[in-house]
């Protein structure tokens, strides 16, 4: 996070459509019994990509100034190759788009330009005073006239297919 803040000060804010990169190394604490990165660890490390993107685009400052915060609503990860111990890799992060309620982001674990894993994240922006932050409020606070593009249809389909009931509705755990 400190590196992201320093890069923001040095280079200025990135546009929302930029791809950010964080360089990491697979450490012994990341490895499971099969001697590759534990599948759950990827999502934890992808959080670093989100923090980097949020900081370097100026979203972090806007969140603090307005009492806003982001939450993950949905996430899906796909694995292609295993990251082994001490492998250097980049977490690449970019915004995919938005729908009427959420923002969509992609994270990739990349080694020498090759994708090893990819995750799709659907997030919401909430206000500490209660309720959701609209895209108009968010983009207005950032000073953007243009918004992110509409999320692709497959992202809408994925979000709908994985949606759970609202917190205001019951969601009993009944296995069929």
Coordinates of N, CA, C and O in Angstrom, one line a residue:
X1 N 0.8 -1.2 0.0 CA 0.0 0.0 0.0 C 0.9 1.2 0.0 O 0.5 2.2 -0.7
X2 N 2.0 1.2 0.7 CA 2.9 2.3 0.8 C 3.5 2.6 -0.6 O 3.5 3.7 -1.1
X3 N 3.9 1.5 -1.3 CA 4.4 1.7 -2.7 C 3.3 2.3 -3.6 O 3.7 3.1 -4.4
X4 N 2.1 1.9 -3.5 CA 1.0 2.4 -4.3 C 0.8 3.9 -4.0 O 0.7 4.7 -5.0
X5 N 0.9 4.3 -2.7 CA 0.8 5.7 -2.4 C 1.9 6.5 -3.0 O 1.7 7.6 -3.5
X6 N 3.1 6.0 -2.9 CA 4.3 6.7 -3.4 C 4.2 6.8 -5.0 O 4.5 7.9 -5.5
X7 N 3.7 5.8 -5.6 CA 3.5 5.9 -7.1 C 2.4 6.9 -7.4 O 2.5 7.6 -8.4
X8 N 1.4 6.9 -6.6 CA 0.3 7.9 -6.9 C 0.9 9.3 -6.8 O 0.6 10.2 -7.6
X9 N 1.7 9.6 -5.7 CA 2.3 10.9 -5.6 C 3.2 11.3 -6.7 O 3.3 12.4 -7.2
X10 N 4.0 10.3 -7.1 CA 5.1 10.5 -8.1 C 4.5 10.6 -9.5 O 4.8 11.5 -10.3
X11 N 3.5 9.7 -9.9 CA 3.0 9.6 -11.2 C 1.6 10.3 -11.4 O 1.2 10.4 -12.6
X12 N 0.9 10.6 -10.4 CA -0.4 11.1 -10.5 C -1.4 9.9 -10.6 O -1.0 8.7 -10.7
X13 N -2.7 10.2 -10.6 CA -3.7 9.2 -10.6 C -3.8 8.5 -12.0 O -3.7 9.2 -13.0
X14 N -4.0 7.2 -12.0 CA -4.2 6.5 -13.2 C -5.6 6.6 -13.6 O -6.5 6.7 -12.8
X15 N -5.9 6.4 -14.9 CA -7.3 6.4 -15.4 C -7.9 5.0 -14.9 O -7.2 4.1 -14.6
X16 N -9.2 5.0 -14.8 CA -9.9 3.8 -14.3 C -9.7 2.6 -15.2 O -9.9 1.5 -14.8
X17 N -9.4 2.9 -16.5 CA -9.2 1.7 -17.4 C -7.8 1.2 -17.5 O -7.5 0.4 -18.3
X18 N -6.9 1.7 -16.6 CA -5.5 1.2 -16.6 C -5.4 -0.2 -16.0 O -6.3 -0.6 -15.3
X19 N -4.4 -0.9 -16.4 CA -4.1 -2.2 -15.9 C -2.9 -1.9 -14.9 O -1.9 -1.4 -15.3
X20 N -3.1 -2.3 -13.6 CA -2.1 -2.1 -12.6 C -1.4 -3.5 -12.4 O -2.0 -4.5 -12.6
X21 N -0.1 -3.4 -11.9 CA 0.6 -4.6 -11.6 C 1.3 -4.5 -10.3 O 1.8 -3.5 -9.9
X22 N 1.3 -5.6 -9.6 CA 2.0 -5.8 -8.3 C 2.9 -7.0 -8.4 O 2.3 -8.1 -8.8
X23 N 4.2 -6.9 -8.2 CA 5.1 -8.0 -8.3 C 5.2 -8.7 -7.0 O 5.4 -8.1 -6.0
X24 N 5.0 -10.0 -7.0 CA 5.1 -10.8 -5.7 C 5.9 -12.1 -6.0 O 6.2 -12.4 -7.1
X25 N 6.2 -12.8 -4.9 CA 6.9 -14.1 -5.0 C 6.1 -15.1 -4.1 O 5.7 -14.7 -3.0
X26 N 5.9 -16.3 -4.6 CA 5.3 -17.3 -3.9 C 6.2 -17.7 -2.7 O 7.3 -18.1 -2.9
X27 N 5.7 -17.5 -1.5 CA 6.4 -17.8 -0.3 C 6.1 -19.1 0.4 O 5.0 -19.7 0.1
X28 N 6.9 -19.6 1.3 CA 6.5 -20.9 2.0 C 5.1 -20.8 2.6 O 4.4 -21.8 2.7
X29 N 4.7 -19.7 3.1 CA 3.4 -19.5 3.8 C 2.3 -19.6 2.8 O 1.1 -19.7 3.2
X30 N 2.6 -19.5 1.5 CA 1.5 -19.6 0.4 C 1.3 -21.0 0.0 O 0.3 -21.3 -0.8
X31 N 2.2 -21.9 0.3 CA 2.2 -23.3 -0.3 C 1.3 -24.2 0.5 O 1.3 -24.2 1.7
X32 N 0.7 -25.1 -0.2 CA -0.1 -26.2 0.5 C 0.6 -27.5 0.5 O 1.8 -27.6 0.1
X33 N -0.1 -28.6 0.8 CA 0.6 -29.9 0.9 C 1.0 -30.4 -0.4 O 1.9 -31.3 -0.5
X34 N 0.4 -29.9 -1.5 CA 0.8 -30.4 -2.8 C 2.0 -29.5 -3.4 O 2.3 -29.7 -4.6
X35 N 2.5 -28.7 -2.6 CA 3.7 -27.9 -2.9 C 3.5 -26.9 -4.0 O 4.4 -26.6 -4.8
X36 N 2.3 -26.4 -4.1 CA 2.0 -25.2 -5.0 C 1.1 -24.2 -4.2 O 0.7 -24.5 -3.1
X37 N 0.9 -23.0 -4.7 CA 0.2 -22.0 -4.0 C -1.2 -22.6 -3.7 O -1.9 -23.1 -4.5
X38 N -1.6 -22.4 -2.4 CA -3.0 -22.8 -2.0 C -4.0 -22.0 -2.7 O -3.9 -20.8 -2.9
X39 N -5.1 -22.7 -3.2 CA -6.1 -22.0 -4.0 C -6.7 -20.8 -3.2 O -7.1 -19.8 -3.9
X40 N -6.9 -20.9 -1.9 CA -7.5 -19.8 -1.2 C -6.6 -18.6 -1.1 O -7.0 -17.5 -0.9
X41 N -5.3 -18.8 -1.2 CA -4.3 -17.8 -1.1 C -4.4 -16.8 -2.3 O -4.1 -15.6 -2.1
X42 N -4.7 -17.3 -3.4 CA -4.8 -16.4 -4.6 C -5.8 -15.2 -4.3 O -5.4 -14.1 -4.6
X43 N -7.0 -15.5 -3.8 CA -7.9 -14.4 -3.6 C -7.4 -13.4 -2.5 O -7.6 -12.2 -2.7
X44 N -6.7 -13.9 -1.5 CA -6.1 -13.0 -0.5 C -5.0 -12.1 -1.2 O -5.0 -10.9 -0.9
X45 N -4.2 -12.7 -2.1 CA -3.2 -11.9 -2.7 C -3.8 -10.9 -3.8 O -3.3 -9.8 -4.0
X46 N -4.9 -11.4 -4.4 CA -5.6 -10.5 -5.3 C -6.2 -9.2 -4.6 O -6.3 -8.2 -5.3
X47 N -6.4 -9.3 -3.3 CA -6.8 -8.2 -2.6 C -5.7 -7.1 -2.7 O -6.1 -5.9 -2.7
X48 N -4.5 -7.5 -2.7 CA -3.4 -6.5 -2.9 C -3.5 -5.8 -4.2 O -3.2 -4.6 -4.3
X49 N -3.9 -6.5 -5.2 CA -4.2 -5.8 -6.5 C -5.3 -4.8 -6.5 O -5.2 -3.8 -7.1
X50 N -6.3 -5.2 -5.7 CA -7.5 -4.2 -5.6 C -7.0 -3.0 -4.8 O -7.4 -1.9 -5.1
X51 N -6.2 -3.2 -3.7 CA -5.8 -2.0 -2.9 C -4.9 -1.1 -3.8 O -4.9 0.1 -3.8
X52 N -4.0 -1.8 -4.6 CA -3.1 -1.0 -5.5 C -3.9 -0.2 -6.5 O -3.7 1.0 -6.6
X53 N -4.9 -0.9 -7.1 CA -5.7 -0.2 -8.1 C -6.5 1.0 -7.5 O -6.6 2.1 -8.0
X54 N -7.1 0.7 -6.3 CA -7.9 1.7 -5.6 C -7.1 2.9 -5.2 O -7.5 4.0 -5.4
X55 N -5.9 2.6 -4.8 CA -5.0 3.8 -4.4 C -4.5 4.5 -5.6 O -4.6 5.8 -5.6
X56 N -4.0 3.8 -6.6 CA -3.4 4.5 -7.7 C -4.3 5.2 -8.7 O -3.9 6.1 -9.4
X57 N -5.6 4.9 -8.6 CA -6.6 5.6 -9.4 C -7.2 6.8 -8.7 O -8.0 7.5 -9.2
X58 N -6.8 6.9 -7.4 CA -7.4 8.0 -6.6 C -8.7 7.6 -5.9 O -9.2 8.4 -5.1
X59 N -9.2 6.4 -6.1 CA -10.4 6.0 -5.4 C -10.3 5.9 -3.9 O -11.2 6.3 -3.2
X60 N -9.1 5.5 -3.4 CA -8.9 5.4 -2.0 C -9.1 6.7 -1.3 O -9.8 6.8 -0.3
X61 N -8.6 7.8 -1.9 CA -8.8 9.1 -1.3 C -10.2 9.6 -1.3 O -10.7 10.1 -0.4
X62 N -10.9 9.3 -2.5 CA -12.3 9.6 -2.6 C -13.1 8.8 -1.6 O -14.1 9.4 -1.0
X63 N -12.8 7.6 -1.4 CA -13.5 6.8 -0.4 C -13.4 7.4 1.0 O -14.3 7.5 1.7
X64 N -12.1 7.7 1.4 CA -11.9 8.3 2.7 C -12.6 9.6 2.9 O -13.2 9.9 3.9
X65 N -12.5 10.5 1.9 CA -13.2 11.8 2.0 C -14.7 11.7 2.1 O -15.3 12.6 2.8
X66 N -15.3 10.7 1.5 CA -16.7 10.6 1.5 C -17.3 9.6 2.5 O -18.5 9.4 2.6
X67 N -16.4 8.9 3.2 CA -16.9 7.8 4.1 C -17.5 6.6 3.4 O -18.5 6.0 3.8
X68 N -16.9 6.3 2.3 CA -17.3 5.1 1.5 C -16.3 4.0 1.6 O -15.2 4.2 2.0
X69 N -16.8 2.8 1.3 CA -15.9 1.6 1.3 C -16.5 0.6 0.3 O -17.6 0.6 -0.1
X70 N -15.6 -0.3 -0.2 CA -16.0 -1.3 -1.2 C -16.1 -2.6 -0.5 O -15.3 -3.0 0.4
X71 N -17.0 -3.4 -1.0 CA -17.2 -4.8 -0.6 C -17.3 -5.7 -1.8 O -17.8 -5.3 -2.8
X72 N -16.9 -6.9 -1.6 CA -17.0 -7.9 -2.7 C -18.3 -8.6 -2.6 O -18.7 -9.1 -1.5
X73 N -19.1 -8.6 -3.6 CA -20.4 -9.3 -3.7 C -20.3 -10.7 -4.3 O -21.0 -11.6 -3.8
X74 N -19.5 -10.8 -5.3 CA -19.3 -12.1 -5.9 C -17.8 -12.2 -6.3 O -17.2 -11.2 -6.7
X75 N -17.3 -13.4 -6.4 CA -16.0 -13.6 -7.0 C -15.9 -15.1 -7.4 O -16.4 -16.0 -6.8
X76 N -15.2 -15.2 -8.5 CA -15.0 -16.5 -9.1 C -13.5 -16.6 -9.6 O -13.1 -15.6 -10.2
X77 N -12.9 -17.7 -9.4 CA -11.5 -17.8 -9.8 C -11.3 -19.1 -10.7 O -12.0 -20.1 -10.5
X78 N -10.5 -18.9 -11.7 CA -10.2 -20.0 -12.6 C -8.7 -20.3 -12.6 O -7.9 -19.3 -12.7
X79 N -8.3 -21.5 -12.5 CA -6.9 -21.8 -12.4 C -6.4 -22.5 -13.7 O -7.2 -23.3 -14.3
X80 N -5.3 -22.2 -14.2 CA -4.7 -22.7 -15.4 C -3.4 -23.5 -15.1 O -3.2 -24.6 -15.6
X81 N -2.5 -22.9 -14.4 CA -1.2 -23.5 -14.0 C -1.0 -23.2 -12.5 O -1.5 -22.2 -12.0
X82 N -0.1 -24.0 -11.9 CA 0.2 -23.8 -10.5 C 1.4 -22.9 -10.3 O 2.3 -22.9 -11.1
X83 N 1.3 -22.1 -9.3 CA 2.4 -21.3 -8.9 C 3.2 -22.1 -7.9 O 2.7 -22.4 -6.8
X84 N 4.5 -22.3 -8.2 CA 5.4 -23.1 -7.3 C 6.1 -22.2 -6.3 O 6.1 -21.0 -6.5
X85 N 6.7 -22.8 -5.3 CA 7.5 -22.0 -4.3 C 8.6 -21.1 -5.0 O 9.3 -21.6 -5.9
X86 N 8.6 -19.9 -4.5 CA 9.6 -18.9 -5.0 C 9.4 -18.4 -6.4 O 10.3 -17.8 -7.0
X87 N 8.3 -18.7 -7.0 CA 8.0 -18.2 -8.4 C 7.6 -16.7 -8.3 O 6.8 -16.3 -7.5
X88 N 8.3 -15.9 -9.1 CA 8.0 -14.5 -9.2 C 6.8 -14.3 -10.1 O 6.8 -14.9 -11.2
X89 N 5.8 -13.6 -9.7 CA 4.6 -13.4 -10.6 C 4.0 -12.0 -10.4 O 4.3 -11.3 -9.4
X90 N 3.3 -11.5 -11.3 CA 2.6 -10.3 -11.2 C 1.1 -10.5 -11.0 O 0.5 -11.4 -11.6
X91 N 0.5 -9.7 -10.2 CA -0.9 -9.6 -10.1 C -1.3 -8.4 -11.0 O -1.0 -7.3 -10.7
X92 N -2.0 -8.7 -12.0 CA -2.5 -7.6 -12.9 C -4.0 -7.4 -12.6 O -4.7 -8.4 -12.5
X93 N -4.4 -6.2 -12.5 CA -5.7 -5.8 -12.1 C -6.3 -4.8 -13.1 O -5.6 -3.8 -13.5
X94 N -7.6 -5.0 -13.5 CA -8.2 -4.0 -14.3 C -9.7 -4.0 -14.1 O -10.3 -5.0 -13.7
X95 N -10.4 -2.9 -14.3 CA -11.8 -2.8 -14.3 C -12.4 -3.4 -15.6 O -11.8 -3.1 -16.7
X96 N -13.4 -4.1 -15.5 CA -14.1 -4.7 -16.7 C -15.2 -3.8 -17.1 O -15.5 -3.6 -18.3
X97 N -16.0 -3.3 -16.1 CA -17.1 -2.4 -16.4 C -18.0 -2.4 -15.2 O -17.6 -2.6 -14.1
X98 N -19.3 -2.0 -15.5 CA -20.3 -1.9 -14.4 C -21.6 -2.3 -14.9 O -21.9 -2.3 -16.1
X99 N -22.5 -2.5 -13.9 CA -24.0 -2.6 -14.2 C -24.7 -1.5 -13.4 O -24.0 -0.7 -12.8
X100 N -26.0 -1.6 -13.2 CA -26.7 -0.6 -12.5 C -26.3 -0.5 -11.0 O -26.6 0.5 -10.4
X101 N -25.8 -1.6 -10.5 CA -25.5 -1.6 -9.0 C -24.1 -1.9 -8.6 O -23.7 -1.7 -7.5
X102 N -23.2 -2.4 -9.5 CA -21.9 -2.9 -9.1 C -20.9 -2.6 -10.2 O -21.1 -2.2 -11.3
X103 N -19.6 -2.7 -9.7 CA -18.4 -2.6 -10.6 C -17.8 -4.0 -10.7 O -17.8 -4.8 -9.8
X104 N -17.2 -4.3 -11.9 CA -16.6 -5.6 -12.1 C -15.1 -5.4 -12.4 O -14.7 -4.4 -13.1
X105 N -14.3 -6.3 -11.8 CA -12.9 -6.2 -11.9 C -12.3 -7.6 -12.2 O -12.9 -8.6 -11.8
X106 N -11.2 -7.6 -12.9 CA -10.5 -8.8 -13.2 C -9.1 -8.8 -12.6 O -8.5 -7.7 -12.7
X107 N -8.7 -9.9 -12.0 CA -7.3 -10.0 -11.5 C -6.7 -11.2 -12.2 O -7.4 -12.2 -12.5
X108 N -5.4 -11.1 -12.5 CA -4.7 -12.2 -13.1 C -3.4 -12.4 -12.4 O -2.7 -11.5 -12.0
X109 N -3.0 -13.7 -12.2 CA -1.7 -14.1 -11.7 C -0.9 -14.4 -13.0 O -1.3 -15.3 -13.7
X110 N 0.1 -13.7 -13.3 CA 0.9 -13.8 -14.5 C 2.3 -14.0 -14.3 O 3.0 -13.3 -13.5
X111 N 2.9 -15.0 -15.0 CA 4.3 -15.3 -14.9 C 4.9 -15.2 -16.3 O 4.4 -15.8 -17.3
X112 N 5.8 -14.3 -16.5 CA 6.5 -14.0 -17.8 C 5.5 -13.8 -18.9 O 5.6 -14.4 -20.0
X113 N 4.4 -13.1 -18.6 CA 3.4 -12.8 -19.6 C 2.4 -13.8 -19.8 O 1.5 -13.6 -20.6
X114 N 2.4 -14.9 -19.1 CA 1.5 -16.0 -19.2 C 0.5 -16.1 -18.0 O 1.0 -16.0 -16.9
X115 N -0.8 -16.1 -18.3 CA -1.8 -16.2 -17.3 C -1.8 -17.5 -16.6 O -2.0 -18.6 -17.3
X116 N -1.7 -17.6 -15.3 CA -1.7 -18.8 -14.5 C -3.1 -18.9 -13.8 O -3.6 -20.0 -13.7
X117 N -3.7 -17.8 -13.4 CA -5.0 -17.8 -12.8 C -5.7 -16.5 -13.1 O -5.0 -15.5 -13.2
X118 N -7.0 -16.5 -13.1 CA -7.8 -15.3 -13.3 C -9.0 -15.3 -12.4 O -9.6 -16.4 -12.2
X119 N -9.3 -14.2 -11.8 CA -10.5 -14.0 -11.0 C -11.3 -12.9 -11.4 O -10.8 -11.8 -11.8
X120 N -12.6 -13.0 -11.4 CA -13.6 -12.0 -11.7 C -14.2 -11.6 -10.3 O -14.7 -12.4 -9.6
X121 N -14.3 -10.3 -10.1 CA -14.8 -9.7 -8.8 C -16.0 -8.8 -9.2 O -15.8 -7.9 -10.0
X122 N -17.1 -8.9 -8.5 CA -18.2 -8.0 -8.6 C -18.3 -7.3 -7.2 O -18.4 -7.9 -6.2
X123 N -18.1 -6.0 -7.2 CA -18.1 -5.2 -5.9 C -19.1 -4.1 -5.9 O -19.6 -3.6 -6.9
X124 N -19.4 -3.8 -4.7 CA -20.4 -2.7 -4.4 C -19.7 -1.6 -3.6 O -18.8 -1.9 -2.8
X125 N -20.1 -0.4 -3.8 CA -19.5 0.7 -3.0 C -20.6 1.1 -2.0 O -21.8 1.4 -2.4
X126 N -20.3 1.1 -0.7 CA -21.2 1.4 0.4 C -20.8 2.6 1.1 O -19.6 3.0 1.1
X127 N -21.7 3.3 1.8 CA -21.5 4.5 2.5 C -21.5 4.1 4.0 O -22.4 3.4 4.5
X128 N -20.6 4.6 4.8 CA -20.6 4.4 6.2 C -21.8 5.0 6.9 O -22.2 4.5 8.0
X129 N -22.5 6.0 6.3 CA -23.7 6.5 6.8 C -24.9 5.7 6.4 O -26.0 5.9 6.8
X130 N -24.7 4.6 5.6 CA -25.8 3.7 5.2 C -26.1 3.8 3.8 O -26.0 4.9 3.2
X131 N -26.4 2.7 3.2 CA -26.9 2.7 1.8 C -25.7 2.5 0.8 O -24.5 2.3 1.2
X132 N -26.1 2.5 -0.4 CA -25.2 2.3 -1.5 C -24.8 3.6 -2.2 O -25.5 4.6 -2.2
X133 N -23.6 3.6 -2.7 CA -23.1 4.8 -3.5 C -23.4 4.6 -4.9 O -23.1 3.5 -5.5
X134 N -24.1 5.5 -5.5 CA -24.4 5.4 -7.0 C -23.2 5.6 -7.8 O -22.2 6.3 -7.4
X135 N -23.3 5.1 -9.1 CA -22.2 5.4 -10.0 C -22.0 6.9 -10.3 O -20.9 7.4 -10.4
X136 N -23.1 7.6 -10.3 CA -23.1 9.1 -10.5 C -22.3 9.7 -9.4 O -21.5 10.6 -9.6
X137 N -22.6 9.3 -8.1 CA -21.9 9.9 -7.0 C -20.4 9.5 -7.1 O -19.5 10.4 -6.9
X138 N -20.1 8.3 -7.4 CA -18.7 7.8 -7.5 C -17.9 8.5 -8.5 O -16.9 9.1 -8.3
X139 N -18.4 8.5 -9.8 CA -17.7 9.1 -10.9 C -17.6 10.6 -10.7 O -16.7 11.3 -11.1
X140 N -18.7 11.2 -10.2 CA -18.7 12.7 -9.9 C -17.6 13.1 -8.9 O -16.9 14.0 -9.1
X141 N -17.5 12.3 -7.8 CA -16.5 12.6 -6.8 C -15.0 12.4 -7.4 O -14.1 13.1 -7.0
X142 N -14.9 11.5 -8.4 CA -13.6 11.3 -9.0 C -13.3 12.4 -10.1 O -12.2 12.5 -10.6
X143 N -14.4 13.1 -10.5 CA -14.2 14.1 -11.5 C -14.2 13.6 -12.9 O -13.7 14.2 -13.8
X144 N -14.7 12.4 -13.1 CA -14.8 11.8 -14.4 C -16.1 12.1 -15.1 O -17.2 12.0 -14.5
X145 N -16.0 12.5 -16.3 CA -17.2 12.8 -17.1 C -17.7 11.4 -17.7 O -18.8 11.2 -17.8
X146 N -16.7 10.6 -18.1 CA -17.0 9.3 -18.7 C -17.0 8.3 -17.6 O -16.3 8.4 -16.6
X147 N -17.8 7.3 -17.7 CA -17.9 6.2 -16.8 C -17.2 5.0 -17.4 O -16.8 5.0 -18.5
X148 N -17.1 4.0 -16.6 CA -16.6 2.7 -17.1 C -17.6 2.2 -18.1 O -18.8 2.5 -18.0
X149 N -17.2 1.4 -19.0 CA -18.2 0.8 -19.9 C -19.1 -0.2 -19.2 O -18.9 -0.6 -18.1
X150 N -20.3 -0.4 -19.8 CA -21.2 -1.4 -19.3 C -20.5 -2.8 -19.3 O -19.7 -3.1 -20.2
X151 N -20.7 -3.5 -18.2 CA -20.1 -4.8 -18.1 C -20.6 -5.7 -19.3 O -21.7 -5.6 -19.7
X152 N -19.8 -6.6 -19.7 CA -20.2 -7.5 -20.8 C -21.3 -8.4 -20.4 O -21.5 -8.7 -19.2
X153 N -22.1 -8.9 -21.3 CA -23.2 -9.8 -21.0 C -22.9 -11.0 -20.2 O -23.6 -11.3 -19.3
X154 N -21.7 -11.6 -20.5 CA -21.4 -12.8 -19.7 C -21.2 -12.4 -18.2 O -21.5 -13.3 -17.3
X155 N -20.8 -11.2 -17.9 CA -20.6 -10.8 -16.5 C -22.0 -10.7 -15.8 O -22.2 -11.0 -14.7
X156 N -23.0 -10.1 -16.6 CA -24.3 -10.0 -16.0 C -24.9 -11.4 -15.8 O -25.5 -11.7 -14.8
X157 N -24.7 -12.3 -16.7 CA -25.2 -13.7 -16.6 C -24.6 -14.4 -15.4 O -25.2 -15.1 -14.6
X158 N -23.2 -14.2 -15.2 CA -22.5 -14.8 -14.1 C -23.1 -14.3 -12.8 O -23.4 -15.0 -11.8
X159 N -23.2 -12.9 -12.7 CA -23.7 -12.3 -11.5 C -25.1 -12.8 -11.1 O -25.4 -13.1 -10.0
X160 N -26.0 -13.0 -12.1 CA -27.3 -13.4 -11.9 C -27.3 -14.9 -11.5 O -28.1 -15.3 -10.6
X161 N -26.5 -15.7 -12.1 CA -26.5 -17.2 -11.8 C -25.9 -17.4 -10.4 O -26.2 -18.5 -9.9
X162 N -25.1 -16.6 -9.9 CA -24.5 -16.8 -8.6 C -25.1 -16.0 -7.5 O -24.6 -16.1 -6.3
X163 N -26.1 -15.2 -7.8 CA -26.7 -14.3 -6.8 C -27.4 -15.1 -5.7 O -28.1 -16.1 -5.9
X164 N -27.2 -14.6 -4.4 CA -28.0 -15.2 -3.3 C -29.1 -14.2 -3.0 O -29.1 -13.1 -3.4
X165 N -30.1 -14.6 -2.2 CA -31.2 -13.7 -1.8 C -30.7 -12.5 -1.1 O -29.6 -12.5 -0.4
X166 N -31.4 -11.4 -1.1 CA -31.1 -10.2 -0.4 C -31.0 -10.5 1.1 O -31.6 -11.5 1.6
X167 N -30.3 -9.7 1.8 CA -30.2 -9.8 3.2 C -31.5 -9.6 3.9 O -31.7 -10.0 5.1
X168 N -32.5 -9.0 3.3 CA -33.8 -8.8 3.8 C -34.7 -10.0 3.6 O -35.9 -10.0 4.1
X169 N -34.3 -11.0 2.9 CA -35.1 -12.2 2.6 C -34.4 -13.4 3.3 O -33.2 -13.4 3.5
X170 N -35.2 -14.4 3.6 CA -34.7 -15.6 4.2 C -33.8 -16.3 3.2 O -34.0 -16.3 2.0
X171 N -32.8 -17.0 3.7 CA -31.9 -17.8 2.9 C -31.6 -19.1 3.6 O -30.4 -19.3 4.1
X172 N -32.6 -20.0 3.8 CA -32.3 -21.2 4.6 C -31.3 -22.1 3.8 O -31.3 -22.2 2.6
X173 N -30.6 -22.8 4.6 CA -29.6 -23.8 4.1 C -30.3 -25.1 3.9 O -30.4 -25.9 4.9
X174 N -30.9 -25.3 2.8 CA -31.6 -26.6 2.5 C -31.0 -27.2 1.3 O -30.9 -26.6 0.2
X175 N -30.5 -28.4 1.4 CA -29.8 -29.1 0.3 C -30.9 -29.9 -0.4 O -31.6 -30.6 0.2
X176 N -30.9 -29.8 -1.7 CA -31.9 -30.6 -2.5 C -31.2 -31.8 -3.0 O -30.1 -32.0 -3.2

